[in-house]
mmCIF file with all atom_site columns, C-alpha atoms in Angstrom:
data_model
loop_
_atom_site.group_PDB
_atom_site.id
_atom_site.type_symbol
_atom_site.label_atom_id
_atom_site.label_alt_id
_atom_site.label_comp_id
_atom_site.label_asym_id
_atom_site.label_entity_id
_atom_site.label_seq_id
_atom_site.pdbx_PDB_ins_code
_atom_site.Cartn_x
_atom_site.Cartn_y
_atom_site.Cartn_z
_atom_site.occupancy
_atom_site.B_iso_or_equiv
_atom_site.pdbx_formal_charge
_atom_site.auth_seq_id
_atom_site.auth_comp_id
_atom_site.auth_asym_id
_atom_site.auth_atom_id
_atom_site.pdbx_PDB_model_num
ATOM 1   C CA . UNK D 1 1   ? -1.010  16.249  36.076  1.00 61.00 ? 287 UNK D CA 1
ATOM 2   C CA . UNK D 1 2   ? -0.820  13.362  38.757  1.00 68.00 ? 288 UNK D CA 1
ATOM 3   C CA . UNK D 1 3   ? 0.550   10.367  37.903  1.00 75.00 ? 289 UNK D CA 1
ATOM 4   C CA . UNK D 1 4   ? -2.782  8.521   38.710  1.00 76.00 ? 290 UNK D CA 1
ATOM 5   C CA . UNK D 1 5   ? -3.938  10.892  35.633  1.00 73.00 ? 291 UNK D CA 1
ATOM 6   C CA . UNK D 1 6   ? -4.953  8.882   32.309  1.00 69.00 ? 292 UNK D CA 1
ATOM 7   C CA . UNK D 1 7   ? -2.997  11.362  30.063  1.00 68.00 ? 293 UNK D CA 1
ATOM 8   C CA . UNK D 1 8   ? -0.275  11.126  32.576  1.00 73.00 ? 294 UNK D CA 1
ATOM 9   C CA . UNK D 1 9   ? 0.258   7.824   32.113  1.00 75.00 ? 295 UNK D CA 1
ATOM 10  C CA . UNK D 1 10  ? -0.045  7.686   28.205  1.00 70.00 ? 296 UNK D CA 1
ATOM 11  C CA . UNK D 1 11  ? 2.393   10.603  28.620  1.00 70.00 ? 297 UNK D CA 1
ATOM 12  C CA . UNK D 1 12  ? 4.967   9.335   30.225  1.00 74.00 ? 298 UNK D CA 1
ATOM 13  C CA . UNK D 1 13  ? 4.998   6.225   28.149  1.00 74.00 ? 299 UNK D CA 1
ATOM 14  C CA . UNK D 1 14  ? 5.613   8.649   24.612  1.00 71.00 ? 300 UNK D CA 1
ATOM 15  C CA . UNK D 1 15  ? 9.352   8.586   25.437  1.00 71.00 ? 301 UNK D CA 1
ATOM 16  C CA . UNK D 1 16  ? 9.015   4.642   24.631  1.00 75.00 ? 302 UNK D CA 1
ATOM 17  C CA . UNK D 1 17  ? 6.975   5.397   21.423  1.00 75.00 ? 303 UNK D CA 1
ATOM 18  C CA . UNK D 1 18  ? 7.653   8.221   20.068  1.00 80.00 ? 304 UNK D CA 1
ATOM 19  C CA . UNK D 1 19  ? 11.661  9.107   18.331  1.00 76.00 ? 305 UNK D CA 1
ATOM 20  C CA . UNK D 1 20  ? 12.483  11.841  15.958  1.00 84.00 ? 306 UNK D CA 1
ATOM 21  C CA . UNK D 1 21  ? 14.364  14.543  15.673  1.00 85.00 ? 307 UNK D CA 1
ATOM 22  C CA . UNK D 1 22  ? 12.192  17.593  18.274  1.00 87.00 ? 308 UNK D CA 1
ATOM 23  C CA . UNK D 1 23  ? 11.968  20.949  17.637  1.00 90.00 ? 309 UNK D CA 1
ATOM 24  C CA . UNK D 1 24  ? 9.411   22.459  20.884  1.00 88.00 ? 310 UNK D CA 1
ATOM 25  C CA . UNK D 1 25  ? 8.208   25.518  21.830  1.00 93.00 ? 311 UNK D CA 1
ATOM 26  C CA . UNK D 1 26  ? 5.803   26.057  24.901  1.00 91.00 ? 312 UNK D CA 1
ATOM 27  C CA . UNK D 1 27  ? 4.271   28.747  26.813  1.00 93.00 ? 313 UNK D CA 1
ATOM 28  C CA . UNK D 1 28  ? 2.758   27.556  29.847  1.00 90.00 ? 314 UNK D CA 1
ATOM 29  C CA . UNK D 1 29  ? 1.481   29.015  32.869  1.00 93.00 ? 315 UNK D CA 1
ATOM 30  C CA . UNK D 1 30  ? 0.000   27.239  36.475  1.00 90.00 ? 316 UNK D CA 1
ATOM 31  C CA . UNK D 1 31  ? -0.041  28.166  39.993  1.00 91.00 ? 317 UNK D CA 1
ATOM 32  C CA . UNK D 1 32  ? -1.415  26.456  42.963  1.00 88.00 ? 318 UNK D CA 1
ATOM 33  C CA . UNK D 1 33  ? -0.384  24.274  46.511  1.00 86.00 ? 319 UNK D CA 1
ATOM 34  C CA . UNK D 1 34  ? -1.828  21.003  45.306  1.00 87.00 ? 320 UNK D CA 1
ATOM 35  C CA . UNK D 1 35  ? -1.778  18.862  41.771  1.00 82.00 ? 321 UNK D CA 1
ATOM 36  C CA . UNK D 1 36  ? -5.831  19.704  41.354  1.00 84.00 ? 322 UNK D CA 1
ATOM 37  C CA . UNK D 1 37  ? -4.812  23.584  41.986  1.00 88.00 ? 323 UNK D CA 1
ATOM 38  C CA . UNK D 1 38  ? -2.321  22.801  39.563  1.00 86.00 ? 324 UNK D CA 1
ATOM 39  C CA . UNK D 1 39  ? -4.201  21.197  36.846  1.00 85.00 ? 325 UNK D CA 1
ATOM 40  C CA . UNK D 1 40  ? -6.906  23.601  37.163  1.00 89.00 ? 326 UNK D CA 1
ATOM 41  C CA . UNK D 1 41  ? -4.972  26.739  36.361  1.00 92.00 ? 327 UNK D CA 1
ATOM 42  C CA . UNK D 1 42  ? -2.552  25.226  33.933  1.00 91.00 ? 328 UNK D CA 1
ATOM 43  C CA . UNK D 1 43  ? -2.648  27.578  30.543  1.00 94.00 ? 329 UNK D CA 1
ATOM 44  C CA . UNK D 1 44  ? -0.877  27.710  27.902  1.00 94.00 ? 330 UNK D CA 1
ATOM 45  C CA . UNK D 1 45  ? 0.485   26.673  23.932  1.00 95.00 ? 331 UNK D CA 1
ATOM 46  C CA . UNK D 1 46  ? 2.537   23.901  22.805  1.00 92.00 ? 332 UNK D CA 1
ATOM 47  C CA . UNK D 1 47  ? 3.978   24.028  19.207  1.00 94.00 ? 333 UNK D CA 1
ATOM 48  C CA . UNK D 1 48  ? 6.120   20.971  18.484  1.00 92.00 ? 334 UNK D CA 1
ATOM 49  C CA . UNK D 1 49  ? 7.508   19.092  15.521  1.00 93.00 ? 335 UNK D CA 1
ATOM 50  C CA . UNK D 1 50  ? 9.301   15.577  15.257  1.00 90.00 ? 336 UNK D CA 1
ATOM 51  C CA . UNK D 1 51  ? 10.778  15.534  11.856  1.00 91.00 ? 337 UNK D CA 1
ATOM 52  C CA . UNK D 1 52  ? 12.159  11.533  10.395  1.00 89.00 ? 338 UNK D CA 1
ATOM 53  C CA . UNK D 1 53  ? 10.396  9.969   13.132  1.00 85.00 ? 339 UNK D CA 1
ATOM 54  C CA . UNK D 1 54  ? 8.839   6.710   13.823  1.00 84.00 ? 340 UNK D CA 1
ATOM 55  C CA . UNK D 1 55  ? 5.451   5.903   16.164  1.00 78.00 ? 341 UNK D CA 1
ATOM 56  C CA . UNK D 1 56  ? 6.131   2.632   17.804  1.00 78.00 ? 342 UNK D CA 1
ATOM 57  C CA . UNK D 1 57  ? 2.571   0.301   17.924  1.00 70.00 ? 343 UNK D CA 1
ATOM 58  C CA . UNK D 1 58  ? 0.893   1.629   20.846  1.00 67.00 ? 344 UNK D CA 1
ATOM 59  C CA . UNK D 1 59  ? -3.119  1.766   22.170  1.00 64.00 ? 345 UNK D CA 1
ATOM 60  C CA . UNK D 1 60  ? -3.492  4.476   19.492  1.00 63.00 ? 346 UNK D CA 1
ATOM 61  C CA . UNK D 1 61  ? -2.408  2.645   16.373  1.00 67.00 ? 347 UNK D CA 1
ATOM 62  C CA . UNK D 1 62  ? -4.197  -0.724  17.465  1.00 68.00 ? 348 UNK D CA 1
ATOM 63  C CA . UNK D 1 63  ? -7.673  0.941   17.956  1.00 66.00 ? 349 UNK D CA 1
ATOM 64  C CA . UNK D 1 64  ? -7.203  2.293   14.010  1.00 67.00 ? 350 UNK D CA 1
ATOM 65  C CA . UNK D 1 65  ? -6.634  -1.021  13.469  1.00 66.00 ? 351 UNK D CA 1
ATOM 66  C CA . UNK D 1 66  ? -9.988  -1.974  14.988  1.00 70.00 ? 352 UNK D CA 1
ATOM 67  C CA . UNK D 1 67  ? -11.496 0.888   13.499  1.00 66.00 ? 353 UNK D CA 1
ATOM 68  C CA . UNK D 1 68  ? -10.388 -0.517  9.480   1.00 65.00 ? 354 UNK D CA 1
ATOM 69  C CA . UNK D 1 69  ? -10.616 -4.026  10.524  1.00 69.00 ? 355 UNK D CA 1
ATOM 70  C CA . UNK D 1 70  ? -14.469 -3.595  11.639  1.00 69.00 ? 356 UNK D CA 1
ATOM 71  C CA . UNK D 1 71  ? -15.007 -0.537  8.371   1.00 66.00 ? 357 UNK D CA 1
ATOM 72  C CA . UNK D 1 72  ? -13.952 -3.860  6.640   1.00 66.00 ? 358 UNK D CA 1
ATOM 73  C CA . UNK D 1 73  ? -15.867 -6.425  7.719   1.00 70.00 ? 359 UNK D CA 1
ATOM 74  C CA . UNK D 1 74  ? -18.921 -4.236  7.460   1.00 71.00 ? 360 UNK D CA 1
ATOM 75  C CA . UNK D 1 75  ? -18.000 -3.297  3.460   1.00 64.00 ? 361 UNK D CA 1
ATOM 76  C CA . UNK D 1 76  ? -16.907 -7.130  2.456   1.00 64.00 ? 362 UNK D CA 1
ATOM 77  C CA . UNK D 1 77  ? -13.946 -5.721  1.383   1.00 59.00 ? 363 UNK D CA 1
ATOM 78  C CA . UNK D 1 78  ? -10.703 -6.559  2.642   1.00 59.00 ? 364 UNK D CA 1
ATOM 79  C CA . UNK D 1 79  ? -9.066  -3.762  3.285   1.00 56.00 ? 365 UNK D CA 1
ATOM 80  C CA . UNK D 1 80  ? -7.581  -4.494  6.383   1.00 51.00 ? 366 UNK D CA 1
ATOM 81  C CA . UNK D 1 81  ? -5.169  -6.935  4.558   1.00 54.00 ? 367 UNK D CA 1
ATOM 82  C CA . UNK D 1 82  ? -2.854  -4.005  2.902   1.00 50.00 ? 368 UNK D CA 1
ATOM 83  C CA . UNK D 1 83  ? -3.887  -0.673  5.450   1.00 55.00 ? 369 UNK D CA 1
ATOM 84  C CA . UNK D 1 84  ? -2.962  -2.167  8.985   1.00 57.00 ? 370 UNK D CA 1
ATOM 85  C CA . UNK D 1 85  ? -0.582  -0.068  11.122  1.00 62.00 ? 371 UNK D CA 1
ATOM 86  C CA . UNK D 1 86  ? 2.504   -1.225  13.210  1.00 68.00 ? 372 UNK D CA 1
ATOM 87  C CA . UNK D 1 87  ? 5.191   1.079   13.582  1.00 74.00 ? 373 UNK D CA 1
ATOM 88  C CA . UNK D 1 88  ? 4.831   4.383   11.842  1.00 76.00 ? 374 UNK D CA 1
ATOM 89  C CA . UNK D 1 89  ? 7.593   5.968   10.109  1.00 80.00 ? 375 UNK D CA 1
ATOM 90  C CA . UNK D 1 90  ? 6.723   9.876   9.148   1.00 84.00 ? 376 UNK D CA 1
ATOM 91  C CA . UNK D 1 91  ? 8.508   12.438  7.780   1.00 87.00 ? 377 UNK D CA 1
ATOM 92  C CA . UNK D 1 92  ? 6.763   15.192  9.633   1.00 89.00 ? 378 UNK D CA 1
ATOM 93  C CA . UNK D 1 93  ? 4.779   15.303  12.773  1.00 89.00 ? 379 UNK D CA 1
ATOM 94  C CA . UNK D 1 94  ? 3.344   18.903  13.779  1.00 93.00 ? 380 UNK D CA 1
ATOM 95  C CA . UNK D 1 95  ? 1.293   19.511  16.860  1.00 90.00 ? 381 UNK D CA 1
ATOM 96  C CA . UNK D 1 96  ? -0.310  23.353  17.499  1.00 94.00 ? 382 UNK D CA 1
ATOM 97  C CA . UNK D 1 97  ? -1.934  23.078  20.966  1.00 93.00 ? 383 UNK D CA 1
ATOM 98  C CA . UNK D 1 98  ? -3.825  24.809  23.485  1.00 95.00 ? 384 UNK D CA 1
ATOM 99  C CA . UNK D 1 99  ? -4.357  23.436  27.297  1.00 93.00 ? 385 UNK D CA 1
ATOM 100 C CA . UNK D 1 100 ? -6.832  24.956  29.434  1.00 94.00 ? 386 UNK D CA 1
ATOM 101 C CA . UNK D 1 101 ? -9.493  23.380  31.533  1.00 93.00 ? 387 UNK D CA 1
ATOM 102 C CA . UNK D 1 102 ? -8.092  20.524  32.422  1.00 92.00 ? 388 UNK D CA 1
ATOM 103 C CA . UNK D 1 103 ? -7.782  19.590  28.567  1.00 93.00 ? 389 UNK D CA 1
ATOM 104 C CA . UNK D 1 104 ? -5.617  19.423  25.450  1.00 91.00 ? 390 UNK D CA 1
ATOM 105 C CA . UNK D 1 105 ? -7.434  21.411  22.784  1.00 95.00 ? 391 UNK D CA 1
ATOM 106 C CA . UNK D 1 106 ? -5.544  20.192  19.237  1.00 90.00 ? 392 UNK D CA 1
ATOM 107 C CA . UNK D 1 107 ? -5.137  23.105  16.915  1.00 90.00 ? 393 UNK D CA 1
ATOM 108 C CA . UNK D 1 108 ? -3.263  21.764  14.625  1.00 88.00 ? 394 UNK D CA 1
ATOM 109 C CA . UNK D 1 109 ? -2.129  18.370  14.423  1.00 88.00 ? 395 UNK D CA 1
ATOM 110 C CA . UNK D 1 110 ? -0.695  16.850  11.317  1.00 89.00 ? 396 UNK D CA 1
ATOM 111 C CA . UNK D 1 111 ? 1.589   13.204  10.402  1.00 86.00 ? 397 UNK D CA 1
ATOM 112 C CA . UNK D 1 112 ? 2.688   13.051  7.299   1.00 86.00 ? 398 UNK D CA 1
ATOM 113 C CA . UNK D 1 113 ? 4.179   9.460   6.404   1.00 80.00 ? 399 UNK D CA 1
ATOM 114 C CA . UNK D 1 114 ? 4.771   7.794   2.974   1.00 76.00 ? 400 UNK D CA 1
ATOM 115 C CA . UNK D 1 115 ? 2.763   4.446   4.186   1.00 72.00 ? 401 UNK D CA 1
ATOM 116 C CA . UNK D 1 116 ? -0.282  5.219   5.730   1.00 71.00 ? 402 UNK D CA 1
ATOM 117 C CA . UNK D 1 117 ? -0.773  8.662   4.424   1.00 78.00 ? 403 UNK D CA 1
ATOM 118 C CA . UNK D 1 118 ? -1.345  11.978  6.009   1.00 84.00 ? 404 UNK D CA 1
ATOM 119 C CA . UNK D 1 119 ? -3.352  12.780  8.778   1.00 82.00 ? 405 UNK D CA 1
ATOM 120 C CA . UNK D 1 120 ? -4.831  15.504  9.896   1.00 87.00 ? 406 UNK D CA 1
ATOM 121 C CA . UNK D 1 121 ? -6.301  15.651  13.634  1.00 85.00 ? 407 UNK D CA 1
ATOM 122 C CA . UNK D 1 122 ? -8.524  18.004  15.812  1.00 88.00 ? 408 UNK D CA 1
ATOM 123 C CA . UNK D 1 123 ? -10.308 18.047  18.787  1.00 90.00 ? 409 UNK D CA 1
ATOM 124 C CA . UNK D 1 124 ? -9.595  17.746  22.310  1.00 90.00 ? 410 UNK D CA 1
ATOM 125 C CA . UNK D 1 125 ? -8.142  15.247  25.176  1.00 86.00 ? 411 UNK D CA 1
ATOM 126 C CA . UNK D 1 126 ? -9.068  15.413  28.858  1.00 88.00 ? 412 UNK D CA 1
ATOM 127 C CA . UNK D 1 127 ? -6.585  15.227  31.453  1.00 84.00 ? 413 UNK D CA 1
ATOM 128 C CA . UNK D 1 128 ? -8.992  12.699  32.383  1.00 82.00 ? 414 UNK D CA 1
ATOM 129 C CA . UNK D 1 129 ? -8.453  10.356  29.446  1.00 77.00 ? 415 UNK D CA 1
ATOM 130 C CA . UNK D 1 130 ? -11.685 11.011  27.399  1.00 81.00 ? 416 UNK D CA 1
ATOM 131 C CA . UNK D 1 131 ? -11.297 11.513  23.533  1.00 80.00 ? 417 UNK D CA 1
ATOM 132 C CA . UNK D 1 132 ? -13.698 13.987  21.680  1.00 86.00 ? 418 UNK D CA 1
ATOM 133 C CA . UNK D 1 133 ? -11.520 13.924  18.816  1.00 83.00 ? 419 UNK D CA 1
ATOM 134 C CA . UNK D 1 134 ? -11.974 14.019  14.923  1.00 83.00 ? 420 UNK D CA 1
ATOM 135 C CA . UNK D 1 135 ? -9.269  11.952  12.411  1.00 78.00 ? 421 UNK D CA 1
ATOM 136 C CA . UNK D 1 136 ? -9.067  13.022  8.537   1.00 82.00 ? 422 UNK D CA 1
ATOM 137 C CA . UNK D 1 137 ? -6.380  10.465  6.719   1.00 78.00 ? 423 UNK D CA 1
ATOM 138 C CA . UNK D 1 138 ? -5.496  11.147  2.897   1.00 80.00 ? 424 UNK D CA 1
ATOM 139 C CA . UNK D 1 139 ? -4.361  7.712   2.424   1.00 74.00 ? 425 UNK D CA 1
ATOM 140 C CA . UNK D 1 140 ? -1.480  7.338   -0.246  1.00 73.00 ? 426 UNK D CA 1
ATOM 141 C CA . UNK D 1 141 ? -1.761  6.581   -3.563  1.00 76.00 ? 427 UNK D CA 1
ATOM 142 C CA . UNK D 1 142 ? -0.136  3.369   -4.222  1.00 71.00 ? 428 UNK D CA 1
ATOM 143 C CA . UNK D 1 143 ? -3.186  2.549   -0.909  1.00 68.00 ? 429 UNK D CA 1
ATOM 144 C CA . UNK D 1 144 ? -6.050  4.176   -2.744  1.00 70.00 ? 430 UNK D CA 1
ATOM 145 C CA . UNK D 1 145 ? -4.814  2.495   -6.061  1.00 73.00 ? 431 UNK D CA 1
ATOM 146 C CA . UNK D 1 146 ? -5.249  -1.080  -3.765  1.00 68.00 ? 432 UNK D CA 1
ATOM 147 C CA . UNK D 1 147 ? -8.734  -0.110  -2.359  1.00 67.00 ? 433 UNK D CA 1
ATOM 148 C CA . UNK D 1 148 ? -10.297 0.975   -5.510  1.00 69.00 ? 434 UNK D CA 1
ATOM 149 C CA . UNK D 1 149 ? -9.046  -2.313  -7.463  1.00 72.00 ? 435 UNK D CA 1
ATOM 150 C CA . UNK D 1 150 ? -10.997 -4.552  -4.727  1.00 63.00 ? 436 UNK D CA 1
ATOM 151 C CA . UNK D 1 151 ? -14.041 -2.009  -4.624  1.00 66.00 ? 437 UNK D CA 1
ATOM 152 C CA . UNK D 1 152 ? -13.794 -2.227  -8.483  1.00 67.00 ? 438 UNK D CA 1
ATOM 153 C CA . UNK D 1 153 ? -13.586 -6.299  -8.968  1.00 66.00 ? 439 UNK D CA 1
ATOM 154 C CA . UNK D 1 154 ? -16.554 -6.428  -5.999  1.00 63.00 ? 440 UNK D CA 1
ATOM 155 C CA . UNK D 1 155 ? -18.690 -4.343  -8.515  1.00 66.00 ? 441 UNK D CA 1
ATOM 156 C CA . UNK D 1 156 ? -17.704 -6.633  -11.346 1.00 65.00 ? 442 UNK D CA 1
ATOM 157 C CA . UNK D 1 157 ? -18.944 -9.910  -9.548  1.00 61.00 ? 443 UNK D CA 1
ATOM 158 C CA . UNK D 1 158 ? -22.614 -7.521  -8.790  1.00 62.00 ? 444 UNK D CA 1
ATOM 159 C CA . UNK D 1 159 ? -22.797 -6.723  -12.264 1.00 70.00 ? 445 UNK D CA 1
ATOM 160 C CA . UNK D 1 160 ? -22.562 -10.367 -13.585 1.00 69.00 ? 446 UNK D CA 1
ATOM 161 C CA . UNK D 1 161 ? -24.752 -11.701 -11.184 1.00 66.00 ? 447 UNK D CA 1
ATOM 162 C CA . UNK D 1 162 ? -26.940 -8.940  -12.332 1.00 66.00 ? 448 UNK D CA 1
ATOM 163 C CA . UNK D 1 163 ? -26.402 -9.711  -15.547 1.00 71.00 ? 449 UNK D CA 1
ATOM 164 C CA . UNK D 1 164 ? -27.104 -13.775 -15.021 1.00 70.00 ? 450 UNK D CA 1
ATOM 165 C CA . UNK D 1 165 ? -30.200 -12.635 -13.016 1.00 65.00 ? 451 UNK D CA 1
ATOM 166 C CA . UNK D 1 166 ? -31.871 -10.709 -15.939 1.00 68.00 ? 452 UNK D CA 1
ATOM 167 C CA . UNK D 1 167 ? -31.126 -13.811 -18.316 1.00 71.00 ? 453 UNK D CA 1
ATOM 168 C CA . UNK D 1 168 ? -33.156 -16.082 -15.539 1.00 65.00 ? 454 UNK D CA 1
ATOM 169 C CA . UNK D 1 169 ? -35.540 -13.994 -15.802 1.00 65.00 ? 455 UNK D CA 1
ATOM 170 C CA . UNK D 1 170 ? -35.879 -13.138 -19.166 1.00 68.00 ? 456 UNK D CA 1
ATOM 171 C CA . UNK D 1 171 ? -36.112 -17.407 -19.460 1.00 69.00 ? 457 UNK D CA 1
ATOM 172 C CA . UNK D 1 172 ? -39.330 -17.353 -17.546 1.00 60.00 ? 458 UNK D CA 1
ATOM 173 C CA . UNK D 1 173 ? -41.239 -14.286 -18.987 1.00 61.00 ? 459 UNK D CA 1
#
């Protein structure tokens, strides 16, 4: 990777972000006289894991926070106010990944934390930058517990205006 690279770049800043105890195991293969030769042929597998680690705020965690603040706006619910995400603390953090063709395949990549839940990710980052990614997040269940009390007092208030709706219109019949 050059260090004009997009991935490069958000890289290099993980050793600012990202603390934990590492176990890593790679097997990587490349060859060539330039960094495009390079990138071209690089092959190979990472397996890492961070164990008791903690995910300082970065680009990553403030576009989830777009993501919940916009699935809340569009629900009237607000569950932005108790699921935003700062720092992450996790126990566990375990990456399985493939690189070939200029790209980051995800295997297997899995955070499990006691405040935002666990999360399971797959898909596929371009030494380029682009994302083709997919994000799965059990949430926990003092979270869920939260959620489900709004989404259950938001179907109280439709049921009594339901309610006061049929008794209008029961008046005028």
């Amino acid at each position: 990777l050059s260090e004009d690279e997009p991935l490069y770049k958000e890289l290099k800043k993980l050793d600012d972000q990202v603390f934990g105890r590492l176990t890593l195991k790679t097997d990587i293969k490349c060859s060539g006289a330039t960094t495009t030769d390079v990138n071209k042929s690089l092959n190979g597998i990472i397996n890492a894991r961070i164990d008791k680690g903690t995910i300082k705020s970065n680009l990553f965690t403030q576009g989830i926070n777009q993501k919940v603040k916009g699935f809340s706006n569009k629900v009237k619910i607000p569950v932005d106010n108790f699921l935003s995400f700062g720092d992450i603390d996790f126990r566990n953090m375990k990456l399985s990944a493939l690189i070939k063709d200029e790209k980051v395949f995800l295997d297997d990549f899995d955070i499990s934390t006691s405040k935002v839940g666990e999360f399971d990710i797959g898909g596929n980052v371009g030494f380029n930058g682009l994302l083709d990614i997919s994000l799965a997040d059990r949430l926990p269940r003092n979270t869920s517990q939260k959620i489900l009390s709004v989404q259950d007092k938001a179907k109280g208030v439709v049921k009594g205006g339901l309610k006061q709706a049929e008794k209008e219109l029961g008046k005028h019949i």
